[in-house]
Coordinates of C-alpha atoms and ligand atoms in Angstrom, one line a residue:
M421 CA 97.0 119.4 122.9
I422 CA 97.0 115.8 121.9
E423 CA 99.9 113.8 122.1
T424 CA 100.9 112.2 118.4
M425 CA 101.3 107.6 120.2
F426 CA 102.9 107.2 116.5
D427 CA 106.4 108.6 117.0
Q428 CA 110.2 107.5 116.8
D429 CA 109.6 105.0 120.1
Y430 CA 106.3 104.0 118.7
L431 CA 108.0 102.8 115.2
R432 CA 111.3 101.2 117.0
D433 CA 108.6 99.2 119.0
P434 CA 105.0 99.4 119.0
H435 CA 105.0 96.4 120.7
A436 CA 106.0 98.0 123.9
V437 CA 103.2 101.3 123.0
F438 CA 100.2 98.6 122.4
A439 CA 101.1 96.7 125.7
R440 CA 100.9 100.1 127.5
L441 CA 98.0 100.9 126.3
R442 CA 95.8 97.2 126.5
S443 CA 96.7 97.2 130.3
E444 CA 96.0 100.9 131.0
Q445 CA 94.2 102.7 128.1
P446 CA 92.3 100.2 126.3
V447 CA 90.3 102.8 123.5
Y448 CA 93.3 105.8 123.1
R449 CA 92.6 109.3 122.1
T450 CA 95.4 110.5 119.5
A451 CA 96.4 112.0 117.2
T452 CA 97.9 110.7 113.7
P453 CA 101.2 112.4 112.6
Q454 CA 99.4 114.7 110.3
G455 CA 97.4 116.4 113.2
V456 CA 93.7 114.3 112.8
Q457 CA 92.5 113.1 115.7
A458 CA 91.8 109.1 116.5
W459 CA 90.7 106.5 118.9
V460 CA 92.9 103.5 119.2
V461 CA 91.5 99.9 119.7
S462 CA 93.9 97.8 121.1
R463 CA 92.7 94.7 122.9
Y464 CA 91.5 91.6 121.0
E465 CA 87.8 91.8 122.1
D466 CA 87.2 94.8 121.3
V467 CA 88.9 94.7 117.9
R468 CA 87.1 92.2 116.5
A469 CA 84.0 94.0 117.9
A470 CA 84.9 97.6 116.3
C471 CA 85.2 95.0 113.2
T472 CA 81.6 94.0 113.0
D473 CA 79.8 96.9 114.8
P474 CA 77.4 98.8 112.0
R475 CA 78.0 101.7 113.8
L476 CA 81.4 101.8 112.9
S477 CA 81.4 103.0 109.0
K478 CA 84.3 103.0 106.5
D479 CA 82.0 104.8 104.0
F480 CA 84.4 107.9 103.6
T481 CA 83.1 108.0 99.7
N482 CA 79.7 109.2 101.2
N483 CA 81.0 111.5 103.6
P484 CA 84.3 113.3 102.9
H485 CA 84.0 115.8 105.7
L486 CA 84.4 113.6 108.6
L487 CA 88.2 113.1 108.0
K488 CA 88.4 117.7 107.9
A489 CA 85.7 117.7 110.9
N490 CA 88.8 115.6 113.0
E491 CA 92.0 117.7 112.1
L492 CA 93.6 119.3 115.1
E493 CA 94.2 122.7 114.9
G494 CA 97.8 123.4 112.8
G495 CA 96.4 119.6 111.4
D496 CA 95.8 118.7 107.8
S497 CA 94.1 115.6 106.6
S498 CA 94.5 116.0 103.1
G499 CA 97.4 113.6 102.5
L500 CA 95.0 111.4 104.8
A501 CA 91.9 111.8 102.1
A502 CA 93.9 111.1 99.0
V503 CA 94.1 107.7 100.3
V504 CA 90.5 106.9 100.5
P505 CA 89.5 105.7 97.4
H506 CA 86.4 104.9 95.9
N507 CA 86.3 100.9 96.6
M508 CA 85.4 98.2 98.7
L509 CA 87.8 98.4 101.4
Y510 CA 85.8 102.1 102.3
V511 CA 82.1 101.5 102.1
D512 CA 79.7 99.9 104.0
P513 CA 77.2 96.7 102.8
P514 CA 75.0 96.9 100.7
D515 CA 78.1 98.7 98.5
H516 CA 80.1 97.4 99.9
V517 CA 79.0 93.7 98.6
R518 CA 78.3 94.9 95.0
L519 CA 82.1 96.0 95.0
R520 CA 83.7 93.1 96.6
R521 CA 81.8 91.1 94.8
L522 CA 82.9 92.0 91.2
V523 CA 86.9 91.1 92.5
G524 CA 85.3 87.6 94.1
K525 CA 84.0 86.8 91.2
V526 CA 87.1 86.6 89.0
F527 CA 89.6 86.3 92.1
T528 CA 88.7 82.9 92.5
A529 CA 90.8 79.6 94.6
G530 CA 90.4 78.2 91.7
R531 CA 93.2 81.0 90.1
I532 CA 95.1 81.4 92.9
Q533 CA 95.9 77.7 92.8
A534 CA 96.7 78.1 89.4
L535 CA 99.5 80.1 89.9
R536 CA 101.3 78.4 92.1
P537 CA 103.8 76.8 89.7
R538 CA 104.2 80.8 88.8
I539 CA 105.0 81.8 92.0
E540 CA 107.2 79.1 92.8
Q541 CA 108.9 80.2 89.5
I542 CA 109.2 83.6 90.1
S543 CA 110.7 83.2 94.0
A544 CA 113.9 80.4 92.5
G545 CA 114.3 83.1 89.9
L546 CA 115.1 86.0 92.4
L547 CA 116.5 83.8 94.2
D548 CA 118.9 82.6 91.7
R549 CA 119.8 85.9 90.9
A550 CA 121.0 87.4 94.3
G551 CA 124.3 86.8 95.6
T552 CA 125.5 85.4 98.9
E553 CA 124.9 88.9 100.2
F554 CA 122.0 91.1 99.4
D555 CA 118.8 92.9 100.7
L556 CA 115.7 90.0 101.8
L557 CA 113.3 93.4 100.9
H558 CA 114.2 94.9 98.0
D559 CA 115.9 91.7 96.1
Y560 CA 113.2 89.1 96.9
A561 CA 109.9 90.3 99.5
V562 CA 109.3 93.2 97.3
P563 CA 109.6 91.8 93.5
L564 CA 107.6 88.9 94.5
P565 CA 104.1 89.5 95.2
A566 CA 104.6 92.8 92.5
M567 CA 105.6 90.6 90.4
V568 CA 102.4 87.8 91.2
I569 CA 99.8 90.5 91.5
G570 CA 101.4 92.1 88.1
E571 CA 100.4 89.6 86.1
L572 CA 97.2 88.2 87.8
L573 CA 96.5 92.1 87.1
G574 CA 98.3 92.2 83.6
I575 CA 100.4 95.3 84.7
P576 CA 103.5 95.6 82.2
E577 CA 106.3 94.4 84.1
G578 CA 108.8 97.4 83.1
D579 CA 105.7 99.7 84.7
W580 CA 106.2 98.1 88.2
P581 CA 109.1 100.5 90.0
R582 CA 107.1 103.4 89.3
L583 CA 104.5 101.8 90.7
I584 CA 105.9 100.7 93.4
A585 CA 106.8 104.5 93.8
W586 CA 103.9 105.6 94.3
S587 CA 102.4 103.1 96.0
N588 CA 104.8 103.3 98.9
T589 CA 103.8 106.7 98.9
T590 CA 100.2 106.4 99.4
I591 CA 100.8 103.6 101.8
E592 CA 103.0 106.0 103.9
G593 CA 100.1 109.2 103.2
A594 CA 99.7 110.1 107.4
A595 CA 103.3 110.5 107.3
L596 CA 104.5 112.5 105.0
D597 CA 103.9 115.5 103.0
P598 CA 99.9 115.8 102.2
G599 CA 101.0 117.3 98.6
D600 CA 103.4 114.6 97.9
V601 CA 100.6 112.0 98.8
V602 CA 97.9 113.9 96.6
E603 CA 100.0 114.0 93.4
A604 CA 100.9 110.1 93.6
A605 CA 98.1 109.2 94.4
T606 CA 96.7 111.0 91.1
A607 CA 99.5 109.3 88.9
F608 CA 98.4 106.0 90.2
T609 CA 95.0 106.4 89.5
G610 CA 95.5 107.9 86.1
Y611 CA 97.9 105.2 85.2
L612 CA 95.5 102.9 85.7
D613 CA 92.5 104.1 83.9
E614 CA 94.4 104.4 80.6
L615 CA 95.3 100.7 81.3
C616 CA 91.5 99.6 81.9
E617 CA 90.6 101.6 78.6
S618 CA 93.6 99.8 76.8
R619 CA 92.1 96.4 78.1
R620 CA 88.5 97.4 77.1
A621 CA 89.1 98.2 73.7
D622 CA 91.5 95.1 73.9
P623 CA 90.7 92.8 76.0
K624 CA 94.1 89.8 77.1
D625 CA 93.9 86.6 79.3
D626 CA 94.5 89.1 83.0
L627 CA 92.0 89.8 85.8
L628 CA 92.1 93.9 84.6
S629 CA 90.1 92.8 81.2
A630 CA 87.9 90.3 83.0
M631 CA 87.2 93.2 85.7
V632 CA 86.6 95.4 82.7
Q633 CA 84.3 92.9 81.3
A634 CA 82.4 92.1 84.4
Q635 CA 82.0 95.9 84.8
D636 CA 80.3 96.0 81.3
E637 CA 78.2 93.1 81.6
T638 CA 76.8 93.9 85.2
G639 CA 77.7 97.6 84.4
V640 CA 77.2 98.1 89.0
L641 CA 80.2 99.6 88.9
S642 CA 81.2 103.2 87.8
R643 CA 84.5 103.7 86.0
R644 CA 86.1 105.6 88.6
E645 CA 85.0 102.3 91.1
L646 CA 86.9 100.1 89.2
V647 CA 90.1 102.1 88.5
D648 CA 90.3 102.7 92.5
T649 CA 89.4 99.0 93.0
A650 CA 92.0 98.2 90.5
F651 CA 94.8 100.7 92.9
L652 CA 93.5 98.5 95.7
L653 CA 94.8 95.4 94.4
V654 CA 97.8 97.2 93.6
V655 CA 98.6 98.6 96.6
A656 CA 96.9 95.7 99.6
G657 CA 98.8 92.9 96.6
H658 CA 102.2 94.0 97.0
E659 CA 102.5 96.3 99.9
T660 CA 101.4 93.6 102.6
T661 CA 103.1 89.9 101.3
V662 CA 106.3 92.2 101.4
H663 CA 106.6 92.4 105.3
L664 CA 104.7 88.8 105.9
I665 CA 108.4 87.9 104.7
C666 CA 110.4 90.5 106.3
N667 CA 109.1 90.4 109.4
G668 CA 108.7 86.6 109.4
M669 CA 112.5 85.9 108.5
L670 CA 113.5 88.2 111.2
A671 CA 111.6 86.9 113.7
L672 CA 113.4 83.6 112.6
L673 CA 116.6 85.1 112.7
R674 CA 115.9 86.7 116.2
H675 CA 114.7 83.4 117.3
P676 CA 117.1 80.7 116.1
D677 CA 115.8 77.5 117.9
Q678 CA 112.8 78.4 115.9
L679 CA 114.5 78.8 112.5
A680 CA 116.1 75.0 113.5
A681 CA 112.8 73.6 114.1
L682 CA 111.5 74.5 110.9
R683 CA 114.3 73.8 109.1
A684 CA 113.9 70.3 110.3
D685 CA 110.6 70.0 109.7
P686 CA 109.5 71.9 106.8
S687 CA 105.5 70.5 107.5
G688 CA 105.4 73.2 109.5
L689 CA 105.7 76.2 107.3
P690 CA 101.7 76.9 106.7
G691 CA 101.5 77.3 110.6
A692 CA 104.3 79.1 110.7
V693 CA 103.4 81.5 108.0
E694 CA 100.3 81.8 110.8
E695 CA 102.9 82.4 113.5
F696 CA 104.7 85.0 111.4
L697 CA 101.5 86.6 111.1
R698 CA 100.0 86.9 114.5
F699 CA 103.4 87.2 116.4
D700 CA 104.4 90.6 113.7
G701 CA 102.0 91.0 111.4
P702 CA 102.5 93.6 108.4
V703 CA 99.7 95.6 109.1
S704 CA 99.6 97.8 112.5
T705 CA 96.1 99.4 112.8
S706 CA 93.9 99.4 110.4
T707 CA 92.3 101.6 107.2
L708 CA 90.0 104.4 109.0
R709 CA 86.5 103.5 110.5
F710 CA 84.5 106.3 111.9
T711 CA 81.8 106.5 114.4
T712 CA 77.6 106.6 113.0
E713 CA 76.0 108.1 116.9
P714 CA 78.4 107.3 120.5
V715 CA 79.2 103.8 120.5
T716 CA 80.8 102.7 123.7
I717 CA 84.1 100.5 123.1
G718 CA 85.8 98.8 125.8
G719 CA 84.3 101.4 128.7
T720 CA 84.9 104.1 126.4
E721 CA 82.9 106.4 125.0
I722 CA 83.5 107.4 121.3
P723 CA 81.1 110.2 120.2
E724 CA 79.8 110.8 116.7
G725 CA 81.8 111.2 113.8
Q726 CA 84.8 110.4 115.3
L727 CA 87.7 108.3 113.5
V728 CA 88.6 104.9 114.8
L729 CA 91.9 102.7 114.3
V730 CA 91.4 99.4 115.2
A731 CA 95.2 98.1 116.1
F732 CA 95.4 94.7 114.8
L733 CA 98.6 94.2 115.6
S734 CA 98.1 94.5 119.3
A735 CA 95.4 92.5 119.2
N736 CA 97.7 89.7 118.1
R737 CA 99.9 90.2 121.0
D738 CA 96.6 89.8 123.5
A739 CA 97.3 87.7 126.8
A740 CA 93.1 87.6 127.2
Q741 CA 93.9 85.4 123.6
F742 CA 96.8 84.0 123.2
A743 CA 99.0 82.1 125.5
D744 CA 102.3 83.8 126.4
P745 CA 101.6 85.8 123.5
D746 CA 105.3 87.7 123.3
R747 CA 106.7 84.1 122.4
F748 CA 107.3 83.4 119.2
D749 CA 106.2 79.2 118.6
V750 CA 106.3 77.9 114.8
T751 CA 104.8 75.3 116.0
R752 CA 102.4 77.2 118.4
A753 CA 98.2 76.5 117.2
P754 CA 98.2 80.6 116.4
G755 CA 94.1 80.4 117.5
Q756 CA 92.1 82.9 115.2
H757 CA 95.0 86.2 114.8
V758 CA 93.4 89.3 113.0
A759 CA 95.9 89.6 111.0
F760 CA 93.9 89.7 107.7
G761 CA 91.2 91.7 110.1
H762 CA 87.9 90.4 110.5
G763 CA 83.9 91.1 109.7
V764 CA 83.2 92.2 106.1
H765 CA 86.3 93.5 105.1
Y766 CA 88.6 90.6 106.2
C767 CA 91.3 90.8 103.4
L768 CA 90.1 89.7 100.3
G769 CA 94.0 88.4 99.5
A770 CA 94.1 86.1 102.5
P771 CA 94.2 83.0 100.6
L772 CA 97.1 84.4 97.6
A773 CA 99.0 86.1 100.7
R774 CA 99.5 82.1 102.7
T775 CA 100.2 80.6 99.3
E776 CA 102.7 83.5 98.4
G777 CA 104.4 83.1 102.4
V778 CA 104.9 79.0 101.9
I779 CA 106.7 79.3 98.9
A780 CA 108.8 82.3 99.3
F781 CA 110.1 80.9 102.8
G782 CA 110.3 77.1 101.0
H783 CA 112.9 78.8 98.4
L784 CA 114.4 81.3 100.9
L785 CA 115.2 78.4 103.9
R786 CA 116.4 75.3 101.1
R787 CA 118.2 77.8 99.2
F788 CA 120.3 79.7 102.4
P789 CA 121.5 77.0 105.4
D790 CA 123.1 79.6 106.8
L791 CA 121.5 82.8 106.1
R792 CA 122.1 85.8 108.8
L793 CA 121.6 89.5 109.3
A794 CA 124.3 91.1 107.8
V795 CA 123.8 94.4 109.5
P796 CA 123.9 95.0 113.4
E797 CA 120.7 94.8 114.2
D798 CA 120.0 98.4 115.7
R799 CA 120.2 99.4 112.0
L800 CA 117.2 97.9 110.7
A801 CA 114.9 100.9 110.3
W802 CA 111.0 100.7 110.0
R803 CA 108.4 102.1 107.4
P804 CA 106.3 105.4 109.0
G805 CA 102.7 105.6 108.6
L806 CA 99.9 103.7 110.4
L807 CA 99.1 101.3 108.4
M808 CA 101.8 99.5 107.4
H809 CA 104.9 97.5 110.7
G810 CA 107.5 96.6 108.6
L811 CA 111.4 97.7 107.5
T812 CA 112.6 99.8 105.5
S813 CA 115.4 97.1 104.3
L814 CA 116.6 94.1 105.6
P815 CA 120.5 93.1 104.5
V816 CA 121.0 89.2 105.2
R817 CA 124.3 87.2 104.0
S818 CA 125.0 83.4 103.0
S819 CA 128.2 81.7 103.1
L820 CA 126.6 78.7 101.5
R821 CA 123.8 78.6 98.8
Ligands
HEM1147 C1 100.4 88.6 104.0 C2 100.0 89.5 103.2 C3 98.2 90.8 103.5 C4 97.8 91.6 104.9 C5 98.5 90.8 106.3 C6 96.6 92.0 104.6 C7 95.5 92.2 105.6 C8 94.7 93.0 105.5 C9 94.0 93.7 106.4 C10 94.0 94.0 107.7 C11 92.7 94.3 105.8 C12 91.0 94.3 106.8 C13 92.3 95.8 106.5 C14 90.8 97.1 107.6 O1 89.9 96.3 107.6 O2 90.9 97.9 107.8 C15 92.6 93.8 104.5 C16 91.7 94.0 103.7 C17 92.3 93.5 101.9 N1 93.3 93.0 101.4 FE1 94.7 92.3 102.5 N2 96.4 91.4 103.6 C18 96.9 91.1 102.6 C19 97.4 90.7 101.3 C20 96.9 90.9 100.8 C21 97.0 90.2 99.2 C22 97.8 89.6 98.2 C23 95.3 91.3 98.2 C24 95.7 90.4 97.4 C25 95.2 91.5 96.2 C26 95.2 91.7 99.6 C27 93.5 92.3 99.2 C28 92.7 93.0 100.1 C29 91.8 93.6 100.0 C30 91.4 93.5 97.9 C31 91.4 94.1 100.7 C32 89.8 94.8 101.6 C33 88.0 93.9 101.6 C34 87.7 94.4 101.5 O3 87.1 95.9 102.7 O4 86.3 93.3 101.7 N3 95.3 91.5 100.2 N4 93.9 93.5 103.4

């Protein structure tokens, strides 16, 4: 019987669980909450090596049986399978290059730079509406990246509540009823398919129209791949940045000296954002990989056809890479953290996420000089699921603004 490590203790304090794994079993065989066997890689060097090892594939599109094959007795992988769409995140080169290039062509540094004033405006507007007591997660950290990626893609604002609900369900897939995950993923892709088709008929000045146009011109992408790429951008574009903002703010509230240092010198914000990402990043374990042949990682042999989870959250606290890794220090030179992954699947949205993070914290710190938690810390709860490391809400208050 293989126990799951993804239990309540893990959700409360994944860093303690990972510290134990790094020192005792750096490549650890466990079960996902849905009863699927997977190996967790927790040391920095091993994590980086796993992300660039061609024997670790992400191509579930052509190997759909692999999830089923790793089900344990009584397990059910259908919830996991529902979140394995046909996009760049679930294929290897050369398919990966083909799918990533299409988005790279339209998701340019120039487009992100041009967005800066709009991100500033959205941040300021959301904080204008917040009172002196509000939920930093629901009132600020969720809508900010959602509105940004929504506007970028061209998704009507009124549709966001539905999209956020579908996205949350698919992201927490491994921890929920598989039926709910399949239903949410189907509704979500159906919606995006319709939107892509309406942009084909009537193009607008948005990323979705640019992607549809690039698809028409190059013919290198199927309709399913286009929709699943839009799905990836919606999910990746808003789920993660939420927790950059909230985990970062929580770390600052827990370390008042660091918060004071940042207030005293806001020019340190870009560096502080890197430390938020290293210290308590939004992505706990990666999306799934599998071995195409037996692979030895950190001295442990993983047989062929097995699922592998690369623990970015753990690697970023590895003392072999970061001096005094459990110390939160906004002035530290964070070195090469892996909060955005590593290798060919390195986060495509990292420049956008960094821009959003710096702007979001700039406004927050300026507006609320005495921001503090509005509930006892032990009332904060963490999201279930393998992928995300993030809170379910973050009530805060301020007497000044
Ligand atoms: C703080 C915010 C973010 C974090 C921590 C983050 C983290 C990550 C990580 C760890 C991966 C690699 C997953 C793996 O190898 O299994 C990834 C991939 C990706 N991210 Fe992000 N992400 C963030 C924001 C964004 C944003 C704003 C977008 C924008 C649209 C985005 C788009 C993507 C895409 C498209 C990929 C797939 C890249 C590929 O497979 O080639 N991400 N991200």
